[in-house]
mmCIF file of C-alpha atoms in Angstrom:
data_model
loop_
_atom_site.group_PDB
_atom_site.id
_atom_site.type_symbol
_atom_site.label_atom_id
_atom_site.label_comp_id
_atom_site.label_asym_id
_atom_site.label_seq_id
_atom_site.Cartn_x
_atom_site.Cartn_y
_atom_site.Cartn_z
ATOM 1 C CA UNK A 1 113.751 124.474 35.525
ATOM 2 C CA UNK A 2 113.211 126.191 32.321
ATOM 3 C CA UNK A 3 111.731 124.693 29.057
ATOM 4 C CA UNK A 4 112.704 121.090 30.229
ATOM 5 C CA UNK A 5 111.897 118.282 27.426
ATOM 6 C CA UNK A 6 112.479 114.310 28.081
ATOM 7 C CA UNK A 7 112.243 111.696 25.752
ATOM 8 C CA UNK A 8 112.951 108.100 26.686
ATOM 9 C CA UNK A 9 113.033 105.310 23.794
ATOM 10 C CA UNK A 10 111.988 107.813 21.300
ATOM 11 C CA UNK A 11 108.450 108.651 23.821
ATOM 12 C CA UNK A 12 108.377 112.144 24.641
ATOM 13 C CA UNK A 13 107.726 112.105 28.091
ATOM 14 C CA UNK A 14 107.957 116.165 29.310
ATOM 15 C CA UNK A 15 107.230 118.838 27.233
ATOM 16 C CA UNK A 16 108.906 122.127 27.598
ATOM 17 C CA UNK A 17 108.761 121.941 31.554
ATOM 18 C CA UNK A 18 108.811 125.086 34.082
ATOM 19 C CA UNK A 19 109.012 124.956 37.399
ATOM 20 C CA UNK A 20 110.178 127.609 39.702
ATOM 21 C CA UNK A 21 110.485 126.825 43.500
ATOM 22 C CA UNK A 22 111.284 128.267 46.937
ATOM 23 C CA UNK A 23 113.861 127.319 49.192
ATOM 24 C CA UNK A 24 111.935 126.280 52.723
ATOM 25 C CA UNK A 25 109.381 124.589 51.362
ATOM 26 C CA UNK A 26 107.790 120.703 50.385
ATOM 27 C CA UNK A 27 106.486 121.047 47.065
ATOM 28 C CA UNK A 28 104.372 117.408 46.115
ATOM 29 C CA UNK A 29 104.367 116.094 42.596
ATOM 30 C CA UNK A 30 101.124 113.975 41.534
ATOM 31 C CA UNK A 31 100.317 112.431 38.455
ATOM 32 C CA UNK A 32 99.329 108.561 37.575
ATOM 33 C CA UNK A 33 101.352 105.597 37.458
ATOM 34 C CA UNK A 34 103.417 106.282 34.300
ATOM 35 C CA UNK A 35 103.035 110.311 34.311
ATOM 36 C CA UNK A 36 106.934 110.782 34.255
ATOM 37 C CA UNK A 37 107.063 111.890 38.602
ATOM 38 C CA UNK A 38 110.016 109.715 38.639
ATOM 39 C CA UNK A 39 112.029 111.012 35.319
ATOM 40 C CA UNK A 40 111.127 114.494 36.760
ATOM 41 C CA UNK A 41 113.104 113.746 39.825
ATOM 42 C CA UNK A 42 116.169 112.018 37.638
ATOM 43 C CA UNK A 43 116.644 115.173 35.458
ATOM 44 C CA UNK A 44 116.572 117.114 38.533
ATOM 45 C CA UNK A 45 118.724 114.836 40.438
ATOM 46 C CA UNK A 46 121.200 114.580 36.731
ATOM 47 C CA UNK A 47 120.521 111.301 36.711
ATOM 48 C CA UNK A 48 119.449 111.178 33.175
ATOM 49 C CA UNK A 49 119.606 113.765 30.171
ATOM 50 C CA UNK A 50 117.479 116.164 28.777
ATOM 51 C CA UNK A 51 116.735 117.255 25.440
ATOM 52 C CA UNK A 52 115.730 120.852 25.606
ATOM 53 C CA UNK A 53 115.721 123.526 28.291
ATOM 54 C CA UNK A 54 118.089 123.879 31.486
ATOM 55 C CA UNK A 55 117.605 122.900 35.479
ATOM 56 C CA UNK A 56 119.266 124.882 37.878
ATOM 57 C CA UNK A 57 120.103 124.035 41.468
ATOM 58 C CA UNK A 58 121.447 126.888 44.025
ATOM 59 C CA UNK A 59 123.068 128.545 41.109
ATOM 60 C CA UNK A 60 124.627 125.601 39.440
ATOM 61 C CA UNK A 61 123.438 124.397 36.403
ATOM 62 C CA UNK A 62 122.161 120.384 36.524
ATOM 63 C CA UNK A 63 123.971 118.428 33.663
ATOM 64 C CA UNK A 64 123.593 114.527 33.735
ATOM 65 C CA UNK A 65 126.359 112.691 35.534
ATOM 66 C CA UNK A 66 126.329 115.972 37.471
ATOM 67 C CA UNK A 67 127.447 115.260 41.389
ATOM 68 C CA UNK A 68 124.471 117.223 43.585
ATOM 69 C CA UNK A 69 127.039 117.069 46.900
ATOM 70 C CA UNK A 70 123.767 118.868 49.037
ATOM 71 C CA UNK A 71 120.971 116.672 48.097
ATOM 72 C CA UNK A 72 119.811 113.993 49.368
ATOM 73 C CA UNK A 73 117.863 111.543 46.891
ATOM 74 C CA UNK A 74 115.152 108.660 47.331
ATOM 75 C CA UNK A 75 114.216 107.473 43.774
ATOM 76 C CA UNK A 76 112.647 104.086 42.523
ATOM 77 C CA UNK A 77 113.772 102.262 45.703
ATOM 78 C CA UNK A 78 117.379 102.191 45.542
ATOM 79 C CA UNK A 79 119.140 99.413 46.924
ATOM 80 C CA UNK A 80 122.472 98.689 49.177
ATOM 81 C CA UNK A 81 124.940 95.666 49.589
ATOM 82 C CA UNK A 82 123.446 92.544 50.737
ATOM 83 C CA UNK A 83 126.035 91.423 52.980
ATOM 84 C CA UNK A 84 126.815 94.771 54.546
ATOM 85 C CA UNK A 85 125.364 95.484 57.484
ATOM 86 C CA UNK A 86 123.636 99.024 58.017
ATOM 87 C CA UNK A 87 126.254 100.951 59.744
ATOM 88 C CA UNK A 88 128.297 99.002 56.644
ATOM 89 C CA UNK A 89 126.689 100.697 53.857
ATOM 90 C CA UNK A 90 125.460 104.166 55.517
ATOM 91 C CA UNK A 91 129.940 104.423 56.145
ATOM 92 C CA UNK A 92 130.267 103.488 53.188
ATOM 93 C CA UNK A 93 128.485 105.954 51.145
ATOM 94 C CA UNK A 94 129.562 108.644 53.636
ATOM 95 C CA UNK A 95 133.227 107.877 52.374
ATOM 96 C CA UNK A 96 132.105 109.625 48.964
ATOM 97 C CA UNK A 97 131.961 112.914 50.574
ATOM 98 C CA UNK A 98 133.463 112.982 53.876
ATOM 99 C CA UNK A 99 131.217 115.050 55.455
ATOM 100 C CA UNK A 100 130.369 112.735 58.658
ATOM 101 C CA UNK A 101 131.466 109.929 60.613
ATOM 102 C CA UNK A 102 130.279 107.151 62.885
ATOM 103 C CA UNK A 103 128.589 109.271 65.183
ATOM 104 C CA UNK A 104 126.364 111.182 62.960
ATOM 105 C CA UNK A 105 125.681 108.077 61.066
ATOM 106 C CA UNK A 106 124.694 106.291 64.340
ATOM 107 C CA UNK A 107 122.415 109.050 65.276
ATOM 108 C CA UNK A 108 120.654 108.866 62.028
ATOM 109 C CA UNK A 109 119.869 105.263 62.296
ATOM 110 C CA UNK A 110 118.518 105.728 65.357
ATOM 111 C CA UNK A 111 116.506 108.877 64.055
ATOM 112 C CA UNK A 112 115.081 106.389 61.478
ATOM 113 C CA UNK A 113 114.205 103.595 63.411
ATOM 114 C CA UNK A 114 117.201 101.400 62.985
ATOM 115 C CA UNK A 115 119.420 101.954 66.243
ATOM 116 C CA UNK A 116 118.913 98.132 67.299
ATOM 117 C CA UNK A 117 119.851 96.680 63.675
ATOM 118 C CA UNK A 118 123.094 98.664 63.298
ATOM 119 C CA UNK A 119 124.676 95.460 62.686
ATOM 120 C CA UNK A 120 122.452 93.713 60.777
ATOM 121 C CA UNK A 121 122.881 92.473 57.696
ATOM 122 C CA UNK A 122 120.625 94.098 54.587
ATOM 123 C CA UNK A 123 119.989 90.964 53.474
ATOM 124 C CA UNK A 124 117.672 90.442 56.175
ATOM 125 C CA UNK A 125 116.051 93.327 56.356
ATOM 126 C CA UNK A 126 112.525 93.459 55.884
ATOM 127 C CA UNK A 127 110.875 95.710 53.382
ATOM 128 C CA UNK A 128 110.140 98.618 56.014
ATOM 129 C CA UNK A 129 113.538 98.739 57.611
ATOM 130 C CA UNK A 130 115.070 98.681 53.921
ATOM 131 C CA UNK A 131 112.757 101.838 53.198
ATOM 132 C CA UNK A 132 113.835 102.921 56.545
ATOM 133 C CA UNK A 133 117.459 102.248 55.477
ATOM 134 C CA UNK A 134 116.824 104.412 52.431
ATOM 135 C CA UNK A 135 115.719 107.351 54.142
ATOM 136 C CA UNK A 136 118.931 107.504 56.351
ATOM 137 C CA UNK A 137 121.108 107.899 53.497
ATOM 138 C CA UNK A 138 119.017 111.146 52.358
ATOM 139 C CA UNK A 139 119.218 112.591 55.743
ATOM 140 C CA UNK A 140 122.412 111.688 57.603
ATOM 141 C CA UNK A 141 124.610 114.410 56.082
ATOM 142 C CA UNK A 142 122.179 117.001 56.461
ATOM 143 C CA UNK A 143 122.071 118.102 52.958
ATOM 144 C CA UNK A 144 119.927 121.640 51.926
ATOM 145 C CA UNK A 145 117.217 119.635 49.095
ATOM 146 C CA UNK A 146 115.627 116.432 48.992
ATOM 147 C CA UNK A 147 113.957 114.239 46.464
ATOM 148 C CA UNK A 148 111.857 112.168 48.071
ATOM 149 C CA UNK A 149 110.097 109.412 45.695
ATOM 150 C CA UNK A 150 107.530 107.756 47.355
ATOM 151 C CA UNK A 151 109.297 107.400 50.862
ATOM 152 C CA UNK A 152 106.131 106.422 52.485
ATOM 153 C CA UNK A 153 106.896 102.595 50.601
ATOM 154 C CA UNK A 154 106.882 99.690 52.838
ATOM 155 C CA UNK A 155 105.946 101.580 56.267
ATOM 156 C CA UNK A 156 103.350 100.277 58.512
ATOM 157 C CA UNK A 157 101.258 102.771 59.974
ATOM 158 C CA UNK A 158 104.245 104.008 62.946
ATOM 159 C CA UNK A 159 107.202 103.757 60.192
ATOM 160 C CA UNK A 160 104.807 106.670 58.454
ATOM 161 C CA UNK A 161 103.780 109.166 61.227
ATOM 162 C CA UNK A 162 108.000 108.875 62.218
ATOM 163 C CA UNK A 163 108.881 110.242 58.540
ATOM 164 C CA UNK A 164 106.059 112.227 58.741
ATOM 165 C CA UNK A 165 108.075 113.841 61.714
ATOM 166 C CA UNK A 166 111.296 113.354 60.334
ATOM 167 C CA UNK A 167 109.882 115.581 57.201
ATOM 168 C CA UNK A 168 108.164 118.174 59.362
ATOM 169 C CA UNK A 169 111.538 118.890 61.035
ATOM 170 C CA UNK A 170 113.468 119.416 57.411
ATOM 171 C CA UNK A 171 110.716 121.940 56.984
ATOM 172 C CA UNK A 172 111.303 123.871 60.484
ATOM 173 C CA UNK A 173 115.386 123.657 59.338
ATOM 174 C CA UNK A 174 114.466 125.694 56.250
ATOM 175 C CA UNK A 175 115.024 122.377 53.854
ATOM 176 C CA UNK A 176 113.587 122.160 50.241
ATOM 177 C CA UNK A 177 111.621 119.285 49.487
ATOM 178 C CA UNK A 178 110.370 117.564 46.593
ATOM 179 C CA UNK A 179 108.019 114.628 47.203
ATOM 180 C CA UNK A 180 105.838 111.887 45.762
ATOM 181 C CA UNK A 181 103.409 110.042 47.292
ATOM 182 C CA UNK A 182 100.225 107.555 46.423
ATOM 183 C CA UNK A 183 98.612 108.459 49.386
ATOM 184 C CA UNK A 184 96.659 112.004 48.711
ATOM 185 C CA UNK A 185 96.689 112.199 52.636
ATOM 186 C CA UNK A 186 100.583 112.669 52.671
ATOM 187 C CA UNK A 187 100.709 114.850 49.936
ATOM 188 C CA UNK A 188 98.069 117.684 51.726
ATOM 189 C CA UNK A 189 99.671 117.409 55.285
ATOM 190 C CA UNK A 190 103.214 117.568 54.368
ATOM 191 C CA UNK A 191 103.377 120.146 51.382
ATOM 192 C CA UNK A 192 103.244 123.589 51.345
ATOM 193 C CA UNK A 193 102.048 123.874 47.280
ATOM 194 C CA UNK A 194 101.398 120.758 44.780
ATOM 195 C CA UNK A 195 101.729 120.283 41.324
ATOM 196 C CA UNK A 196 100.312 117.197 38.724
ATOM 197 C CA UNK A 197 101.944 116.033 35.682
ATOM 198 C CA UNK A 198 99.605 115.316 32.862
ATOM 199 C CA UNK A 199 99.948 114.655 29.721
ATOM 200 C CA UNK A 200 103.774 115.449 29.852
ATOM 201 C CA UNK A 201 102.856 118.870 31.052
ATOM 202 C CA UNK A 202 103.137 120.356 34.811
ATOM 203 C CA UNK A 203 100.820 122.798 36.607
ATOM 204 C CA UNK A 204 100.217 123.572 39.875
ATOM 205 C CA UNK A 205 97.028 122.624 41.453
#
């Protein structure tokens, strides 16, 4: 990420942005309510545009509308279809690609909690097996990056020290992370370097 600028209803948001990372590691983004953690993670993700500089991923440039086929993404809570069930949606969104089928998406529910509500409806989900949900759609087809915003959301105390694991693993398989969390805790046991956004500016801490 080189020179990176964001403005969002005429706000400037990110100034002039570098960031260099390493494959292999979990690099944590902090910064207060507001700070612009989440539009960080949309540029990357090409999600939304930029105004100045350029963000390369694994040697292809990021553009917005740009398809990132080996990343999996958690940002802002994304939802599913109400009256699909989990297997429902997780086959659904594995169509897009085509990379996996029912038995790698049953082995990621189960991974992530879920392997007794395979057929239950979302819309009756509570909030941690939604969360839970959401973190089997980053995962199941094994991608090589990850942007993990705030994954740690709706987890009681066991949904946490499971992610924790499920993170620790991407780690040992040489994945690149990028994650937010409120909890300072998560941040210093999970990540290998941290940087805080302030002020529209990035440095690491």
């Amino acid at each position: 990420m080189t020179n990176v600028s964001i403005e969002m209803n005429k706000s400037s948001i990110l100034k002039e942005i570098n960031l260099s990372i390493i494959d292999g590691k979990c690099y944590g983004i902090i910064g207060r309510n507001g700070s612009g953690k989440s539009v960080l993670f949309k540029a990357i993700a090409g999600f939304i545009p930029i105004q100045t500089g350029e963000i390369w991923i694994d040697s292809h440039r990021v553009m917005e509308g740009t398809f990132l086929n080996n990343m999996g993404i958690i940002i802002e809570s994304p939802n599913f279809i109400n009256h699909f069930t989990a297997l429902e949606n997780l086959t659904c969104l594995a169509e897009i690609q085509r990379k996996i089928h029912k038995e790698e998406i049953l082995t990621t529910l189960e991974k992530v909690g879920l392997g007794e509500a395979i057929h239950k409806k979302y819309k009756y989900f509570s909030l941690g097996m939604k969360q839970r949900l959401r973190i089997a759609q980053a995962i199941m087809e094994n991608p090589a990056y990850y942007i993990l915003d705030e994954p740690f959301n709706g987890l009681d105390e066991h949904g946490v020290q499971e992610v924790y694991q499920i993170i620790q693993e991407l780690k040992r398989s040489g994945k690149t992370i990028l994650l937010t969390s409120h909890d300072e805790k998560d941040i210093q046991t999970l990540c290998d370097s941290v940087f805080e956004i302030k002020g529209g500016l990035i440095h690491e801490i």
